[in-house]
Amino acid sequence: MASKNNNPDNAAATASLLEDFVDFLNEAWTAYHATAEARRRLLAAGFEELDESQATHDVKPVSKASKAGFLQLATQPYGGGLWHTWFDRDLGVAGRAIVKRGEGKYSHDLVKINRPVLRIPTLAIHLTKADERKSFSPNLQSNFFPVLATEVKAKLTAGGASSKAAAGEGESPGKEGGGDERHHALLVEMVAEELGCQPEDVKDFELQFWDTQPSCLGGACSEFVFSGRLDNFCSSWQSIRALIDGCEGDGLASCKGVRSVFLFDHEEVGSTSCHGAAGTLLPDCMKRIAKGLAASPSDFVMEAVVRKSFLVSADMAHALHPNYQDRHDPALGPKIHSGMVLKHNANQRYATNAVTAFFFRELGARAGLPTQEFAVKSDSACGSTIGPTLSALSGIRTVDVGSPQLSMHSIREMMGADDAVFGYRHIKGVFVGCFSCFFFASGAREEGCCLGRL
């Protein structure tokens, strides 16, 4: 594997990191599962879980559909996906469910069906029209119903359920002891089997489809990572692993500040939710931390914390595509195996400025890590991240960065294996090194602190 890291002892460490990264991806099927995996890793590393209540493609809500003798599921798209890549893929189901666990007791449990139970078949070329062959643009309302089973086979292989239930005519999540006909009973039974409960105890769920093909290393030199969900579970893994490893040994002995990682949901759809970046999670957490660490109550503690903080908004970047090189500025096309990408935009689509770009670049250089620059072509529209939102909400200096990848928003994405490790080491370098750096503003020296964010 080609690598720009000159540490002679890195080969074994890099292989171990990549194995850990792929393992993380194979657990992080949904945002819920990624959160659970991050929690598991933090607890295993000795972190303490706090009770936040103490002081100091989703499946549609009504998914049941049947056409031409097939049991199908109604879906709704999430964000801007490359939806044509979801056809002819072996799909599983994962998400969370509300389960009755006794009289008046309910739990919210994660569920994952780790086998191909759904498929969206492509129309054969012999049946397509000329314009469809020229440009495959499926209608998400009429062409995007994955097949669950045939009605006939569901009746013949009902197992413990009645033929009527297997065909989708029985109970589904909702009323006690009776269905509201929202979902095929066959789907509910699969969910119940995974959760170890009775179908009637599954009261509701939020499910997403995912590609059952495992994440893996690929390419002739095993230099790539092939996986779904690289955007943005790669950044999630990089930051969680960096936070944990940065605390090993005497990693916190001389630390003068607080290191944090925030994993926000709903970035692809505007971030306007209680657990999205436009919510109050970041400022609320900062206020509680600042108040807890303050020597005495002060109305200005938060203001001081903000001025001494540094925020890294990490989201994947578009690598230069060998077959579509004209889509990038000739001088600003991020390359695979070339390190973290600093994102720039004069219209504030990214929060990077000269100070934050230098600071991030300098911390990488101290660790012997490469960085590269990106700005969209001047005649093209520019995407955005949650960096500007968080910077505006908090007032914290922010830099927008990310690892380069190809096939973003495809069911199967691709990135350089080296870049996954570069990103981890760079974020770790921010956690470890930012407290020894200094900002100079208006002639006054101001000690820099770090608040890591995903």
Short mmCIF file of C-alpha atoms in Angstrom, two decimals:
data_model
loop_
_atom_site.label_atom_id
_atom_site.label_comp_id
_atom_site.label_asym_id
_atom_site.label_seq_id
_atom_site.Cartn_x
_atom_site.Cartn_y
_atom_site.Cartn_z
CA MET A 1 0.00 0.00 0.00
CA ALA A 2 1.35 3.40 -0.95
CA SER A 3 1.77 5.66 2.04
CA LYS A 4 3.29 9.07 2.68
CA ASN A 5 3.85 8.48 6.38
CA ASN A 6 7.59 8.10 6.97
CA ASN A 7 7.42 6.39 10.36
CA PRO A 8 9.15 2.99 9.83
CA ASP A 9 7.02 1.37 12.51
CA ASN A 10 3.76 2.38 10.88
CA ALA A 11 3.04 -0.68 8.72
CA ALA A 12 1.65 -2.88 11.49
CA ALA A 13 -0.07 0.05 13.21
CA THR A 14 -1.68 1.14 9.94
CA ALA A 15 -2.92 -2.38 9.21
CA SER A 16 -4.43 -2.56 12.70
CA LEU A 17 -6.12 0.82 12.29
CA LEU A 18 -7.61 -0.14 8.93
CA GLU A 19 -8.92 -3.41 10.34
CA ASP A 20 -10.54 -1.44 13.15
CA PHE A 21 -11.99 1.06 10.65
CA VAL A 22 -13.57 -1.68 8.53
CA ASP A 23 -14.95 -3.33 11.68
CA PHE A 24 -16.52 -0.01 12.69
CA LEU A 25 -18.15 0.39 9.26
CA ASN A 26 -19.55 -3.12 9.44
CA GLU A 27 -21.20 -2.26 12.76
CA ALA A 28 -22.35 1.26 11.83
CA TRP A 29 -25.26 0.37 9.57
CA THR A 30 -27.39 3.30 10.68
CA ALA A 31 -26.84 6.45 12.75
CA TYR A 32 -28.35 4.56 15.70
CA HIS A 33 -25.89 1.69 15.36
CA ALA A 34 -22.96 4.06 14.84
CA THR A 35 -23.90 5.84 18.07
CA ALA A 36 -24.14 2.53 19.92
CA GLU A 37 -20.76 1.41 18.59
CA ALA A 38 -19.15 4.74 19.55
CA ARG A 39 -20.64 4.38 23.05
CA ARG A 40 -19.35 0.82 23.36
CA ARG A 41 -15.84 1.87 22.37
CA LEU A 42 -15.77 4.83 24.75
CA LEU A 43 -16.98 2.74 27.69
CA ALA A 44 -14.42 0.03 26.88
CA ALA A 45 -11.71 2.70 26.94
CA GLY A 46 -12.72 3.81 30.44
CA PHE A 47 -14.89 6.81 29.61
CA GLU A 48 -17.77 7.47 32.02
CA GLU A 49 -21.29 7.80 30.69
CA LEU A 50 -23.24 10.73 32.14
CA ASP A 51 -27.01 10.96 32.49
CA GLU A 52 -27.88 14.02 30.41
CA SER A 53 -31.17 14.42 32.30
CA GLN A 54 -29.40 15.08 35.59
CA ALA A 55 -28.57 18.57 36.74
CA THR A 56 -24.81 19.68 36.55
CA HIS A 57 -34.15 5.37 3.13
CA ASP A 58 -36.22 4.92 5.47
CA VAL A 59 -39.26 2.72 5.58
CA LYS A 60 -42.40 4.86 5.45
CA PRO A 61 -44.69 5.07 8.53
CA VAL A 62 -47.08 2.98 6.42
CA SER A 63 -44.81 0.62 4.48
CA LYS A 64 -47.29 -2.02 3.38
CA ALA A 65 -47.54 -2.37 -0.40
CA SER A 66 -48.48 -5.20 -2.74
CA LYS A 67 -48.32 -5.31 -6.54
CA ALA A 68 -48.48 -8.11 -9.11
CA GLY A 69 -48.36 -10.81 -6.44
CA PHE A 70 -45.35 -9.37 -4.61
CA LEU A 71 -45.14 -8.14 -1.03
CA GLN A 72 -43.28 -4.83 -1.18
CA LEU A 73 -42.31 -1.99 1.14
CA ALA A 74 -43.05 1.68 0.60
CA THR A 75 -39.94 3.82 1.06
CA GLN A 76 -38.98 7.46 1.36
CA PRO A 77 -35.58 8.82 0.29
CA TYR A 78 -33.26 10.46 2.81
CA GLY A 79 -31.12 13.29 1.48
CA GLY A 80 -29.64 13.36 -1.99
CA GLY A 81 -28.63 9.83 -2.85
CA LEU A 82 -27.39 8.25 -6.07
CA TRP A 83 -30.57 6.21 -6.10
CA HIS A 84 -29.84 4.23 -9.26
CA THR A 85 -27.02 2.48 -7.37
CA TRP A 86 -29.59 0.87 -5.06
CA PHE A 87 -31.09 -1.27 -7.80
CA ASP A 88 -30.11 -4.96 -7.98
CA ARG A 89 -28.40 -4.88 -4.59
CA ASP A 90 -28.96 -7.36 -1.77
CA LEU A 91 -30.55 -5.28 0.97
CA GLY A 92 -30.94 -5.84 4.69
CA VAL A 93 -32.93 -3.82 7.22
CA ALA A 94 -31.68 -1.98 10.29
CA GLY A 95 -32.91 0.71 12.66
CA ARG A 96 -34.69 0.97 15.97
CA ALA A 97 -37.99 -0.24 17.37
CA ILE A 98 -40.29 0.54 20.28
CA VAL A 99 -40.96 -2.75 22.09
CA LYS A 100 -43.34 -3.62 24.92
CA ARG A 101 -41.36 -5.34 27.67
CA GLY A 102 -44.06 -5.88 30.26
CA GLU A 103 -47.17 -4.19 31.57
CA GLY A 104 -46.69 -0.48 31.05
CA LYS A 105 -43.00 -0.91 30.18
CA TYR A 106 -41.50 -0.07 26.81
CA SER A 107 -37.96 -0.09 25.49
CA HIS A 108 -36.28 1.48 22.50
CA ASP A 109 -34.06 -1.22 20.95
CA LEU A 110 -31.72 -1.40 17.99
CA VAL A 111 -32.49 -3.98 15.33
CA LYS A 112 -30.54 -5.27 12.35
CA ILE A 113 -31.50 -8.03 9.95
CA ASN A 114 -28.12 -9.10 8.61
CA ARG A 115 -29.21 -11.00 5.55
CA PRO A 116 -30.53 -10.06 2.11
CA VAL A 117 -34.29 -9.83 2.59
CA LEU A 118 -35.08 -7.09 0.06
CA ARG A 119 -34.22 -6.21 -3.52
CA ILE A 120 -35.18 -3.52 -6.02
CA PRO A 121 -34.99 -5.25 -9.42
CA THR A 122 -34.01 -3.30 -12.50
CA LEU A 123 -36.25 -3.40 -15.56
CA ALA A 124 -34.72 -5.61 -18.26
CA ILE A 125 -33.16 -3.72 -21.16
CA HIS A 126 -35.57 -5.40 -23.59
CA LEU A 127 -38.50 -3.69 -21.84
CA THR A 128 -37.01 -0.22 -21.47
CA LYS A 129 -37.77 2.71 -23.72
CA ALA A 130 -35.09 4.54 -25.70
CA ASP A 131 -35.02 7.53 -23.36
CA GLU A 132 -34.77 5.21 -20.32
CA ARG A 133 -31.75 3.45 -21.81
CA LYS A 134 -30.12 6.82 -22.43
CA SER A 135 -30.62 8.09 -18.90
CA PHE A 136 -31.71 5.89 -16.01
CA SER A 137 -33.73 8.16 -13.72
CA PRO A 138 -36.08 6.04 -11.60
CA ASN A 139 -39.19 7.59 -10.11
CA LEU A 140 -38.80 7.27 -6.36
CA GLN A 141 -42.54 7.05 -5.80
CA SER A 142 -43.39 4.36 -8.35
CA ASN A 143 -40.13 2.52 -9.16
CA PHE A 144 -38.50 2.28 -5.74
CA PHE A 145 -40.53 -0.44 -3.99
CA PRO A 146 -38.19 -3.21 -2.81
CA VAL A 147 -39.51 -6.76 -3.02
CA LEU A 148 -39.91 -8.56 0.31
CA ALA A 149 -41.54 -11.81 -0.85
CA THR A 150 -44.20 -13.19 -3.14
CA GLU A 151 -47.68 -13.50 -1.70
CA VAL A 152 -47.86 -17.19 -2.65
CA LYS A 153 -44.54 -18.16 -1.07
CA ALA A 154 -45.30 -16.14 2.04
CA LYS A 155 -48.48 -18.15 2.52
CA LEU A 156 -46.78 -21.50 1.88
CA THR A 157 -43.84 -20.86 4.22
CA ALA A 158 -45.68 -19.11 7.01
CA GLY A 159 -43.83 -21.02 9.75
CA GLY A 160 -45.45 -20.36 13.11
CA ALA A 161 -47.62 -17.59 11.73
CA SER A 162 -50.93 -18.05 10.04
CA SER A 163 -51.13 -17.95 6.27
CA LYS A 164 -53.17 -14.80 6.57
CA ALA A 165 -50.49 -13.07 8.65
CA ALA A 166 -47.68 -14.25 6.37
CA ALA A 167 -49.45 -12.73 3.41
CA GLY A 168 -49.48 -9.41 5.20
CA GLU A 169 -53.04 -9.42 6.47
CA GLY A 170 -52.37 -9.83 10.18
CA GLU A 171 -51.29 -7.62 13.02
CA SER A 172 -48.70 -4.88 12.62
CA PRO A 173 -47.26 -2.31 15.01
CA GLY A 174 -49.97 -0.21 16.56
CA LYS A 175 -53.04 -1.10 18.52
CA GLU A 176 -52.91 -3.61 21.35
CA GLY A 177 -53.96 -7.01 20.06
CA GLY A 178 -55.00 -5.74 16.65
CA GLY A 179 -53.29 -4.42 13.57
CA ASP A 180 -53.63 -1.05 11.97
CA GLU A 181 -52.47 -2.46 8.63
CA ARG A 182 -49.43 -0.21 8.37
CA HIS A 183 -46.82 -2.90 7.71
CA HIS A 184 -46.67 -6.41 6.34
CA ALA A 185 -46.86 -8.89 9.20
CA LEU A 186 -43.93 -10.73 7.63
CA LEU A 187 -41.72 -7.67 8.17
CA VAL A 188 -42.95 -7.24 11.74
CA GLU A 189 -42.27 -10.92 12.47
CA MET A 190 -38.69 -10.60 11.22
CA VAL A 191 -38.14 -7.57 13.44
CA ALA A 192 -39.69 -9.35 16.43
CA GLU A 193 -37.51 -12.42 15.86
CA GLU A 194 -34.36 -10.28 15.90
CA LEU A 195 -35.51 -8.53 19.09
CA GLY A 196 -36.60 -11.70 20.88
CA CYS A 197 -40.19 -10.62 21.40
CA GLN A 198 -43.67 -11.33 20.07
CA PRO A 199 -44.81 -9.50 16.92
CA GLU A 200 -47.64 -7.82 18.83
CA ASP A 201 -45.07 -6.31 21.21
CA VAL A 202 -43.39 -4.38 18.38
CA LYS A 203 -45.24 -1.08 18.67
CA ASP A 204 -43.39 1.04 16.12
CA PHE A 205 -40.07 1.30 14.33
CA GLU A 206 -37.77 3.40 12.17
CA LEU A 207 -36.04 1.18 9.63
CA GLN A 208 -33.52 1.83 6.89
CA PHE A 209 -32.26 -0.35 4.08
CA TRP A 210 -28.58 -1.11 3.79
CA ASP A 211 -26.33 -3.08 1.46
CA THR A 212 -25.46 -6.45 2.98
CA GLN A 213 -22.11 -6.60 1.18
CA PRO A 214 -19.53 -6.06 3.95
CA SER A 215 -17.08 -3.18 3.98
CA CYS A 216 -13.61 -4.28 2.91
CA LEU A 217 -10.18 -3.29 1.63
CA GLY A 218 -9.84 -3.53 -2.14
CA GLY A 219 -7.80 -2.76 -5.22
CA ALA A 220 -4.84 -4.74 -6.55
CA CYS A 221 -2.67 -3.30 -3.76
CA SER A 222 -5.39 -3.31 -1.08
CA GLU A 223 -5.10 0.47 -1.06
CA PHE A 224 -8.80 1.36 -1.09
CA VAL A 225 -11.73 1.01 1.28
CA PHE A 226 -14.93 -0.14 -0.44
CA SER A 227 -17.99 0.48 1.70
CA GLY A 228 -21.31 2.17 2.08
CA ARG A 229 -21.68 5.06 4.52
CA LEU A 230 -18.12 6.38 4.28
CA ASP A 231 -19.84 9.76 4.22
CA ASN A 232 -19.71 10.38 7.10
CA PHE A 233 -19.01 7.39 9.33
CA CYS A 234 -15.37 7.61 8.28
CA SER A 235 -15.04 10.96 10.07
CA SER A 236 -16.94 9.51 13.02
CA TRP A 237 -14.48 6.65 13.37
CA GLN A 238 -11.47 8.94 12.92
CA SER A 239 -12.57 11.28 15.70
CA ILE A 240 -13.75 8.66 18.21
CA ARG A 241 -10.57 6.62 17.76
CA ALA A 242 -8.46 9.81 18.01
CA LEU A 243 -10.24 10.87 21.20
CA ILE A 244 -9.70 7.46 22.81
CA ASP A 245 -6.07 7.03 21.74
CA GLY A 246 -5.21 10.60 22.69
CA CYS A 247 -6.06 9.78 26.30
CA GLU A 248 -3.74 6.77 26.59
CA GLY A 249 -0.80 6.80 28.97
CA ASP A 250 -0.06 10.32 30.14
CA GLY A 251 -1.99 11.83 27.23
CA LEU A 252 -4.11 13.92 29.59
CA ALA A 253 -1.44 14.73 32.17
CA SER A 254 -0.53 18.11 30.67
CA CYS A 255 -3.84 18.81 28.94
CA LYS A 256 -5.14 22.30 29.73
CA GLY A 257 -8.58 22.00 28.20
CA VAL A 258 -11.49 19.76 27.28
CA ARG A 259 -11.46 17.46 24.26
CA SER A 260 -14.86 16.68 22.81
CA VAL A 261 -16.44 14.89 19.86
CA PHE A 262 -19.99 15.60 18.70
CA LEU A 263 -21.65 13.19 16.26
CA PHE A 264 -24.61 15.03 14.74
CA ASP A 265 -27.44 13.52 12.74
CA HIS A 266 -29.45 14.89 9.80
CA GLU A 267 -26.63 16.80 8.08
CA GLU A 268 -27.91 15.61 4.71
CA VAL A 269 -31.36 17.13 5.25
CA GLY A 270 -30.62 20.48 6.83
CA SER A 271 -29.58 19.60 10.42
CA THR A 272 -32.76 21.12 11.87
CA SER A 273 -33.58 18.61 14.60
CA CYS A 274 -32.94 18.15 18.30
CA HIS A 275 -29.89 16.01 17.51
CA GLY A 276 -28.84 17.91 14.40
CA ALA A 277 -26.16 20.59 14.27
CA ALA A 278 -28.74 23.38 14.13
CA GLY A 279 -30.10 22.30 17.51
CA THR A 280 -28.89 23.30 20.96
CA LEU A 281 -26.71 20.25 21.69
CA LEU A 282 -23.34 21.94 21.18
CA PRO A 283 -23.98 25.17 23.14
CA ASP A 284 -25.85 23.30 25.87
CA CYS A 285 -22.97 20.86 26.39
CA MET A 286 -20.41 23.64 26.37
CA LYS A 287 -22.35 25.62 28.97
CA ARG A 288 -22.61 22.62 31.28
CA ILE A 289 -18.92 21.77 30.90
CA ALA A 290 -17.84 25.37 31.43
CA LYS A 291 -20.06 25.74 34.48
CA GLY A 292 -18.81 22.49 35.96
CA LEU A 293 -15.15 23.45 35.56
CA ALA A 294 -15.44 27.08 36.62
CA ALA A 295 -13.70 28.01 39.87
CA SER A 296 -16.62 30.26 40.77
CA PRO A 297 -19.93 31.18 39.15
CA SER A 298 -19.50 33.83 36.48
CA ASP A 299 -21.67 35.28 33.77
CA PHE A 300 -18.65 35.38 31.48
CA VAL A 301 -17.35 31.81 31.74
CA MET A 302 -18.97 30.74 28.48
CA GLU A 303 -17.65 33.75 26.61
CA ALA A 304 -14.11 32.96 27.74
CA VAL A 305 -14.48 29.31 26.74
CA VAL A 306 -15.67 30.28 23.26
CA ARG A 307 -12.70 32.57 22.69
CA LYS A 308 -10.30 29.78 23.66
CA SER A 309 -11.91 27.02 21.61
CA PHE A 310 -11.23 25.52 18.20
CA LEU A 311 -13.83 23.54 16.26
CA VAL A 312 -13.08 20.99 13.52
CA SER A 313 -16.02 20.28 11.22
CA ALA A 314 -15.07 16.98 9.58
CA ASP A 315 -17.08 15.78 6.59
CA MET A 316 -15.90 13.82 3.57
CA ALA A 317 -14.51 15.65 0.52
CA HIS A 318 -14.87 14.96 -3.20
CA ALA A 319 -11.68 13.40 -4.57
CA LEU A 320 -10.55 14.14 -8.12
CA HIS A 321 -12.32 11.60 -10.36
CA PRO A 322 -10.05 10.15 -13.08
CA ASN A 323 -12.95 9.94 -15.56
CA TYR A 324 -14.45 13.37 -14.76
CA GLN A 325 -11.46 15.61 -14.09
CA ASP A 326 -13.27 18.61 -15.59
CA ARG A 327 -15.57 18.71 -12.53
CA HIS A 328 -12.77 20.12 -10.35
CA ASP A 329 -10.71 23.28 -10.47
CA PRO A 330 -7.42 22.16 -12.11
CA ALA A 331 -5.40 23.43 -9.14
CA LEU A 332 -7.76 22.36 -6.37
CA GLY A 333 -8.72 18.75 -7.00
CA PRO A 334 -8.14 16.62 -3.85
CA LYS A 335 -6.22 13.44 -4.55
CA ILE A 336 -6.43 10.00 -2.97
CA HIS A 337 -3.57 9.18 -0.54
CA SER A 338 -2.78 12.88 -0.10
CA GLY A 339 -4.16 13.70 3.32
CA MET A 340 -6.98 15.71 4.82
CA VAL A 341 -8.67 18.32 2.64
CA LEU A 342 -9.11 21.92 3.78
CA LYS A 343 -12.35 23.28 2.30
CA HIS A 344 -12.60 26.94 1.27
CA ASN A 345 -15.54 29.02 0.05
CA ALA A 346 -15.84 32.81 -0.05
CA ASN A 347 -19.63 32.59 0.25
CA GLN A 348 -19.41 30.87 3.64
CA ARG A 349 -20.54 27.46 2.46
CA TYR A 350 -17.55 26.32 4.51
CA ALA A 351 -16.40 27.93 7.77
CA THR A 352 -12.67 27.80 7.03
CA ASN A 353 -10.69 31.04 7.21
CA ALA A 354 -6.98 31.86 7.02
CA VAL A 355 -6.43 31.48 10.77
CA THR A 356 -8.22 28.15 11.17
CA ALA A 357 -6.74 26.74 7.96
CA PHE A 358 -3.21 27.60 9.11
CA PHE A 359 -3.84 26.18 12.57
CA PHE A 360 -5.12 22.85 11.21
CA ARG A 361 -2.38 22.68 8.58
CA GLU A 362 0.31 23.45 11.16
CA LEU A 363 -0.88 20.76 13.56
CA GLY A 364 -0.77 18.25 10.72
CA ALA A 365 2.73 19.31 9.73
CA ARG A 366 3.93 18.80 13.31
CA ALA A 367 2.76 15.18 13.03
CA GLY A 368 4.34 14.75 9.59
CA LEU A 369 0.96 14.62 7.85
CA PRO A 370 0.07 16.05 4.43
CA THR A 371 -2.87 18.37 3.78
CA GLN A 372 -4.46 19.59 0.58
CA GLU A 373 -6.79 22.40 -0.45
CA PHE A 374 -10.21 22.41 -2.10
CA ALA A 375 -12.47 25.08 -3.53
CA VAL A 376 -15.30 24.46 -5.96
CA LYS A 377 -15.01 25.67 -9.55
CA SER A 378 -16.16 29.27 -9.86
CA ASP A 379 -18.82 28.29 -12.41
CA SER A 380 -20.26 25.51 -10.22
CA ALA A 381 -22.55 25.40 -7.22
CA CYS A 382 -20.95 24.54 -3.90
CA GLY A 383 -22.25 22.14 -1.31
CA SER A 384 -22.01 22.91 2.37
CA THR A 385 -21.41 21.34 5.75
CA ILE A 386 -22.53 22.00 9.30
CA GLY A 387 -19.37 24.01 9.90
CA PRO A 388 -20.94 27.43 9.16
CA THR A 389 -24.02 26.54 11.25
CA LEU A 390 -21.98 25.49 14.29
CA SER A 391 -19.64 28.45 13.98
CA ALA A 392 -22.56 30.89 13.86
CA LEU A 393 -24.38 29.22 16.77
CA SER A 394 -21.33 29.02 19.01
CA GLY A 395 -19.00 31.80 17.91
CA ILE A 396 -16.09 29.33 17.85
CA ARG A 397 -13.30 29.49 15.29
CA THR A 398 -14.03 26.69 12.84
CA VAL A 399 -12.27 24.83 10.06
CA ASP A 400 -14.01 22.59 7.51
CA VAL A 401 -12.00 19.53 6.54
CA GLY A 402 -12.50 15.96 5.37
CA SER A 403 -10.92 12.89 3.83
CA PRO A 404 -11.20 12.61 0.02
CA GLN A 405 -13.47 9.95 -1.44
CA LEU A 406 -15.14 8.86 -4.67
CA SER A 407 -18.75 7.82 -5.32
CA MET A 408 -20.16 9.96 -2.51
CA HIS A 409 -23.81 9.08 -1.74
CA SER A 410 -23.64 5.86 -3.74
CA ILE A 411 -24.72 2.66 -2.03
CA ARG A 412 -21.06 1.62 -2.37
CA GLU A 413 -18.45 4.34 -1.87
CA MET A 414 -14.66 4.33 -2.21
CA MET A 415 -11.71 6.04 -0.52
CA GLY A 416 -7.98 5.61 -0.06
CA ALA A 417 -7.07 3.46 2.94
CA ASP A 418 -4.17 5.80 3.69
CA ASP A 419 -6.57 8.73 3.92
CA ALA A 420 -8.63 7.03 6.61
CA VAL A 421 -5.46 6.72 8.69
CA PHE A 422 -4.20 10.21 7.80
CA GLY A 423 -7.49 11.67 9.03
CA TYR A 424 -7.36 9.74 12.29
CA ARG A 425 -3.78 10.82 12.97
CA HIS A 426 -4.52 14.43 12.01
CA ILE A 427 -7.49 14.70 14.37
CA LYS A 428 -5.46 13.02 17.09
CA GLY A 429 -2.78 15.62 16.42
CA VAL A 430 -5.36 18.36 16.92
CA PHE A 431 -6.46 16.90 20.24
CA VAL A 432 -2.91 16.44 21.50
CA GLY A 433 -1.20 19.46 19.99
CA CYS A 434 -3.65 22.34 19.93
CA PHE A 435 -3.07 23.24 23.57
CA SER A 436 0.59 23.96 22.87
CA CYS A 437 -0.19 26.31 19.98
CA PHE A 438 -1.04 29.96 20.25
CA PHE A 439 -3.18 32.39 18.30
CA PHE A 440 -1.91 35.94 17.84
CA ALA A 441 -4.63 38.53 17.36
CA SER A 442 -4.30 42.31 17.58
CA GLY A 443 -0.90 41.96 19.22
CA ALA A 444 -2.23 39.86 22.11
CA ARG A 445 -1.31 36.22 22.60
CA GLU A 446 -4.29 33.99 23.15
CA GLU A 447 -3.88 30.36 24.13
CA GLY A 448 -5.66 28.01 21.74
CA CYS A 449 -8.00 25.31 22.96
CA CYS A 450 -9.69 22.56 21.07
CA LEU A 451 -13.25 21.39 20.67
CA GLY A 452 -13.37 18.52 18.18
CA ARG A 453 -16.60 18.00 16.25
CA LEU A 454 -18.07 15.67 13.63
#
